C-alpha positions as a printed NumPy array, in Angstrom:
array([[ 30.878,  -0.064,  18.908],
       [ 27.073,   0.538,  18.724],
       [ 25.112,   3.657,  17.812],
       [ 21.42 ,   4.788,  18.397],
       [ 19.358,   4.196,  15.092],
       [ 19.067,   7.068,  12.796],
       [ 15.248,   8.253,  12.463],
       [ 13.933,  10.186,   9.385],
       [ 10.513,  11.65 ,   9.631],
       [  9.003,  11.966,   6.056],
       [  6.16 ,  14.42 ,   5.434],
       [  4.561,  14.492,   2.094],
       [  2.56 ,  17.567,   1.548],
       [  0.728,  19.792,  -0.967],
       [ -0.73 ,  23.194,  -0.317],
       [ -0.353,  22.718,   3.525],
       [  0.814,  26.18 ,   4.38 ],
       [ -1.631,  26.284,   7.463],
       [ -0.552,  22.847,   8.842],
       [  3.059,  22.08 ,   7.897],
       [  4.679,  24.365,  10.509],
       [  2.557,  22.619,  13.3  ],
       [  3.344,  19.214,  12.034],
       [  7.041,  19.75 ,  11.79 ],
       [  7.113,  21.216,  15.383],
       [  4.961,  18.164,  16.62 ],
       [  7.451,  15.614,  15.315],
       [ 10.509,  17.82 ,  16.381],
       [  9.224,  17.791,  19.866],
       [  8.265,  14.138,  19.94 ],
       [ 11.334,  12.784,  18.202],
       [ 14.147,  15.522,  18.957],
       [ 16.991,  13.488,  17.324],
       [ 15.267,  12.642,  14.136],
       [ 15.901,  14.618,  10.778],
       [ 12.597,  15.888,   9.447],
       [ 11.9  ,  15.955,   5.619],
       [  9.262,  17.802,   4.092],
       [  8.663,  16.803,   0.361],
       [  6.476,  19.259,  -1.38 ],
       [  4.464,  18.312,  -4.264],
       [  4.094,  21.296,  -6.451],
       [  2.465,  23.456,  -3.813],
       [  0.949,  26.789,  -4.98 ],
       [  0.976,  28.549,  -1.496],
       [  3.805,  29.248,   0.816],
       [  4.241,  25.515,   2.198],
       [  7.929,  25.295,   1.19 ],
       [  8.714,  28.797,   2.919],
       [  6.815,  27.78 ,   5.921],
       [  8.559,  24.277,   6.154],
       [ 11.998,  25.831,   5.903],
       [ 11.191,  28.379,   8.625],
       [  9.849,  25.626,  10.867],
       [ 13.403,  23.936,  10.592],
       [ 12.797,  20.923,   8.144],
       [ 14.858,  19.804,   5.149],
       [ 12.598,  20.71 ,   2.218],
       [ 12.888,  18.807,  -1.075],
       [ 10.277,  18.681,  -4.053],
       [  8.898,  15.896,  -6.418],
       [  7.472,  17.349,  -9.536],
       [  5.425,  14.339, -10.483],
       [  2.047,  14.962,  -9.005],
       [  0.706,  12.268,  -6.676],
       [  1.408,  10.841,  -3.076],
       [  2.996,   7.613,  -4.55 ],
       [  5.391,   9.552,  -6.553],
       [  6.363,  11.473,  -3.563],
       [  6.797,   8.276,  -1.526],
       [  8.873,   6.779,  -4.261],
       [ 11.242,   9.563,  -4.092],
       [ 11.405,  10.019,  -0.313],
       [ 12.23 ,   6.197,  -0.06 ],
       [ 15.061,   6.37 ,  -2.548],
       [ 16.698,   9.572,  -1.488],
       [ 16.569,   9.435,   2.179],
       [ 19.024,   7.143,   4.075],
       [ 18.16 ,   6.272,   7.61 ],
       [ 17.577,   3.049,  10.014],
       [ 13.928,   3.913,  10.901],
       [ 11.386,   5.833,   8.685],
       [  8.504,   7.659,  10.181],
       [  5.912,   8.645,   7.649],
       [  2.954,  11.072,   8.072],
       [  1.021,  13.401,   6.067],
       [  1.921,  17.043,   6.615],
       [ -1.646,  18.197,   7.426],
       [ -1.555,  18.077,  11.22 ],
       [ -4.147,  15.432,  11.546],
       [ -1.777,  12.797,  12.832],
       [ -0.708,  12.528,  16.48 ],
       [  2.985,  13.399,  16.41 ],
       [  3.039,  12.457,  20.226],
       [  2.599,   8.776,  19.359],
       [  5.611,   8.635,  17.285],
       [  8.058,   7.384,  19.98 ],
       [  5.497,   4.816,  20.939],
       [  5.474,   3.422,  17.286],
       [  9.267,   3.524,  16.86 ],
       [  9.737,   1.506,  20.319],
       [  7.172,  -1.002,  19.172],
       [  8.914,  -1.479,  15.969],
       [ 12.428,  -1.693,  17.746],
       [ 11.462,  -3.86 ,  20.586],
       [  9.589,  -6.381,  18.367],
       [ 11.855,  -6.226,  15.442],
       [  8.926,  -5.173,  13.226],
       [  9.34 ,  -3.974,   9.679],
       [  6.039,  -1.861,   9.713],
       [  3.878,  -0.414,  12.594],
       [  0.7  ,   1.398,  11.382],
       [ -0.785,   3.995,  13.251],
       [ -4.508,   3.029,  13.379],
       [ -6.482,   6.196,  13.346],
       [ -9.086,   6.564,  16.197],
       [-10.953,   9.909,  15.886],
       [-13.727,  11.614,  17.931],
       [-14.546,  14.727,  16.009],
       [-16.88 ,  14.116,  12.972],
       [-14.921,  16.487,  10.755],
       [-11.782,  14.57 ,  11.188],
       [-12.995,  11.657,   9.175],
       [-15.835,  12.03 ,   6.601],
       [-18.516,   9.231,   6.665],
       [-17.724,   8.24 ,   3.22 ],
       [-14.127,   7.741,   4.017],
       [-15.051,   5.548,   7.056],
       [-17.361,   3.238,   4.699],
       [-14.91 ,   3.298,   1.937],
       [-12.036,   2.224,   4.473],
       [-14.234,  -0.695,   5.708],
       [-15.194,  -1.929,   2.389],
       [-11.523,  -1.878,   1.007],
       [-10.038,  -3.43 ,   4.083],
       [-12.522,  -6.345,   3.882],
       [-11.659,  -6.7  ,   0.192],
       [ -8.031,  -6.881,   0.892],
       [ -8.714,  -9.449,   3.622],
       [-10.716, -11.588,   1.049],
       [ -8.383, -11.543,  -1.694],
       [ -4.994, -11.668,   0.363],
       [ -6.183, -13.8  ,   3.429],
       [ -4.786, -11.03 ,   5.878],
       [ -5.352,  -7.262,   6.23 ],
       [ -4.898,  -4.422,   8.53 ],
       [ -7.524,  -2.506,  10.597],
       [ -6.737,   0.689,   8.853],
       [ -5.251,   0.259,   5.404],
       [ -5.414,   3.692,   4.361],
       [ -3.588,   5.217,   7.28 ],
       [ -0.687,   7.564,   6.312],
       [  0.886,   7.22 ,   9.584],
       [  3.532,   4.349,   9.438],
       [  6.873,   3.463,  10.763],
       [  9.058,   1.592,   8.697],
       [ 12.397,  -0.458,   8.925],
       [ 15.252,   0.214,   6.466],
       [ 14.804,  -3.221,   5.104],
       [ 11.299,  -2.525,   4.419],
       [ 11.781,   0.743,   2.483],
       [ 14.795,  -0.259,   0.556],
       [ 12.919,  -3.601,  -0.803],
       [  9.731,  -1.657,  -1.567],
       [  9.317,  -1.056,  -5.469],
       [  6.906,   1.794,  -5.481],
       [  4.522,   1.42 ,  -8.662],
       [  1.538,   3.457,  -7.953],
       [  1.578,   7.105,  -8.285],
       [ -1.475,   8.459,  -6.18 ],
       [ -3.345,   7.618,  -3.157],
       [ -3.061,   3.89 ,  -3.742],
       [  0.179,   4.035,  -2.224],
       [ -0.94 ,   2.851,   1.111],
       [ -2.726,  -0.049,  -0.425],
       [  0.423,  -1.106,  -2.224],
       [  2.49 ,  -0.581,   0.994],
       [ -0.023,  -3.171,   2.633],
       [  0.264,  -5.749,   0.076],
       [  3.932,  -5.503,  -0.131],
       [  4.018,  -6.24 ,   3.579],
       [  1.47 ,  -9.175,   3.384],
       [  3.077, -10.746,   0.167],
       [  6.517, -11.08 ,   1.829],
       [  5.094, -11.907,   4.998],
       [  6.939,  -9.2  ,   6.926],
       [  6.29 ,  -8.981,  10.712],
       [  3.989,  -6.046,  11.12 ],
       [  2.031,  -4.463,  13.995],
       [ -0.683,  -1.751,  14.691],
       [ -0.843,   0.861,  17.291],
       [ -3.948,   3.031,  17.852],
       [ -3.366,   6.634,  17.36 ],
       [ -5.429,   9.787,  17.578],
       [ -6.717,  11.409,  14.328],
       [ -7.411,  15.089,  14.464],
       [ -9.536,  17.308,  12.242],
       [ -7.673,  19.475,   9.797],
       [ -6.583,  23.013,  10.758],
       [ -8.647,  25.936,   9.385],
       [ -7.507,  26.463,   5.703],
       [ -6.138,  22.947,   5.052],
       [ -8.42 ,  20.854,   2.656],
       [ -8.312,  17.115,   1.868],
       [ -7.011,  16.174,  -1.362],
       [ -8.806,  12.716,  -1.392],
       [-11.733,  12.463,  -3.692],
       [-14.003,   9.733,  -1.782],
       [-15.446,   8.293,  -5.305],
       [-12.637,   9.069,  -7.657],
       [ -9.669,   7.885,  -5.471],
       [-11.848,   5.092,  -4.007],
       [-12.441,   3.642,  -7.519],
       [ -8.829,   3.873,  -8.348],
       [ -7.983,   2.256,  -5.076],
       [-10.393,  -0.581,  -5.579],
       [ -8.939,  -1.167,  -9.203],
       [ -5.42 ,  -1.267,  -7.618],
       [ -6.37 ,  -3.902,  -5.122],
       [ -7.575,  -5.97 ,  -8.004],
       [ -4.573,  -5.33 , -10.068],
       [ -2.15 ,  -6.3  ,  -7.335],
       [ -4.235,  -9.226,  -6.713],
       [ -3.784, -10.173, -10.606],
       [ -0.02 ,  -9.548, -10.425],
       [  0.546, -11.341,  -7.008],
       [ -1.896, -14.22 ,  -7.259],
       [ -2.129, -14.885, -11.032],
       [ -2.736, -18.537, -10.795],
       [ -5.835, -17.832,  -8.561],
       [ -7.004, -14.86 , -10.704],
       [ -6.794, -16.318, -14.145],
       [ -7.667, -19.852, -12.645],
       [-11.011, -18.253, -11.355],
       [-11.632, -16.754, -15.045],
       [-10.843, -20.05 , -16.314],
       [-13.239, -21.952, -14.127],
       [-16.195, -19.646, -14.753],
       [-15.482, -20.033, -18.662],
       [-15.382, -23.883, -18.269],
       [-18.679, -23.872, -16.223],
       [-20.38 , -21.744, -18.756],
       [-19.246, -24.182, -21.599],
       [-20.489, -27.185, -19.375],
       [-23.964, -25.614, -19.059],
       [-24.201, -25.046, -22.769],
       [-23.057, -28.366, -23.768],
       [-25.227, -30.447, -21.431],
       [-28.344, -30.064, -23.685],
       [-26.338, -30.748, -26.753],
       [-25.033, -33.895, -25.065],
       [-28.472, -35.097, -24.154],
       [-29.663, -34.42 , -27.738],
       [-26.884, -36.391, -29.278],
       [-27.461, -39.352, -27.014],
       [-31.019, -39.194, -28.077],
       [-30.82 , -38.505, -31.75 ],
       [-27.18 , -38.928, -32.641],
       [-27.257, -35.581, -34.03 ],
       [-25.874, -32.097, -33.078],
       [-28.495, -29.643, -34.522],
       [-27.191, -26.496, -32.825],
       [-23.604, -25.966, -34.261],
       [-23.274, -22.458, -32.97 ],
       [-23.801, -23.485, -29.469],
       [-21.376, -26.393, -29.877],
       [-18.683, -24.055, -31.456],
       [-19.06 , -21.57 , -28.622],
       [-18.886, -24.26 , -26.017],
       [-15.824, -25.547, -27.644],
       [-14.179, -21.972, -27.697],
       [-14.887, -21.35 , -24.251],
       [-13.173, -24.62 , -23.13 ],
       [-10.33 , -23.538, -25.332],
       [-10.269, -19.959, -23.388],
       [-10.497, -21.728, -20.124],
       [ -7.531, -23.822, -20.694],
       [ -5.511, -20.768, -21.986],
       [ -6.382, -18.95 , -18.807],
       [ -5.321, -21.665, -16.593],
       [ -1.896, -22.171, -18.442],
       [ -1.453, -18.326, -18.462],
       [ -1.803, -18.297, -14.605],
       [  0.472, -21.21 , -14.187],
       [  3.241, -19.533, -16.215],
       [  2.716, -16.142, -14.55 ],
       [  2.664, -17.756, -11.091],
       [  6.127, -19.088, -11.918],
       [  7.209, -15.513, -12.912],
       [  5.891, -14.116,  -9.681],
       [  7.634, -16.593,  -7.494],
       [ 11.032, -15.609,  -9.092],
       [ 10.066, -11.873,  -8.523],
       [  9.174, -12.442,  -5.121],
       [ 12.256, -14.288,  -4.376],
       [ 14.355, -11.365,  -5.755],
       [ 12.511,  -9.072,  -3.591],
       [ 12.814, -11.238,  -0.469],
       [ 16.816, -11.324,  -1.026],
       [ 16.684,  -7.449,  -1.348],
       [ 14.746,  -7.416,   2.088],
       [ 17.048,  -9.967,   3.762],
       [ 20.165,  -7.649,   2.642],
       [ 19.42 ,  -5.179,   5.383],
       [ 19.584,  -5.832,   9.142],
       [ 16.688,  -6.185,  11.207],
       [ 15.547,  -3.204,  13.308],
       [ 16.425,  -3.124,  16.812],
       [ 19.545,  -5.265,  16.001],
       [ 23.074,  -4.255,  16.796],
       [ 24.43 ,  -1.523,  14.254],
       [ 28.122,  -1.645,  13.9  ],
       [ 30.031,   1.554,  13.16 ],
       [ 33.476,   1.086,  11.576],
       [ 36.346,   3.429,  12.267]])
C-alpha cells in the first residue's frame, strides 16, 4: 500500500510579529496537507502568540542563531519532505508546490529557491555583492556551487535532513548545507523564485560585514575540514617554495667557495622544509580520516529511501 509523502514546512524566526502570520497563511494555502512548524529563537515580541493564532505548531530553541534553530528542527521533525523558509514573508510561498514537485519528479535531495528580486529594498546592494563573492569562492574551492548559496528557501529530502550533522550556529548554516550536498555529491536542483521586500516592521537580522566575515571564515574552515590534503598541501608547497628561494643563493655561494657564510638563512631554509613536510603528512593523515567520516555520512544518507519512491505502510 502506498501513501502520499508527509510534508513539513519549517519556519525559523526571531521577532517577526508583523510577518509570521502572512508567512504561515501563505504556506497553508500553497501546501494545504503540510504540517507547519514555527521555531521561535528567543523573540521578545508577540511572534509566538501570532504564530499559534495563525495555526502553526510553535516550538522554541533557546540557543541563539539560525544554525542552532535548523539543528533543532532537523532533529525533532519527522517527515518525508522538508520545506524550509524564513518566517519574514520575503519568500514566495506559492512556489513551494513547484519546488516539491521538482524534488519528487527528479528524485533530488535538495532544491534551492534561487531568489529573483525586483524591488531594491528586497535585497541590499551589499548583500548582492557578498552573495556573488561567496558563491564564486565556494565554486573555486569545491569545484561546484549554486547560483544563490545564501537562499533560505530550500526543499529537502528526508535522507538529506537525517544525514546532515549541523555544526554551525549562525547564518553560516546555508553555506554548510551547500557544502554538505556538494561533498556527498547529492542530486540537487535550483528553481527561480520571487523574493519580496520585508513587511513594514520587519528588520533583517543579517549583518552585511560581520556575518559576511563569519561566512567567509566558515567556507575556509569547511575547505580545511573536507579537503585537508589540498589545504595543508598548499601551505606546505608555499613553505617549500620559500625555502628553495632562500637556499638558492646559499647553494651558489657554496659551489663557488665551499663555504656557508649565512648560517641563520640556512637554518631557516631547513626549518621551512621540515614544516613543509609536516604539513604534507598532516594533510595526508587527515585526508584518510575525512574519507572515513564521509563514508559514514554516505551510509547514513543511504539508510533512507529516495524521495518520490514508493512509501510502504505496514499494517
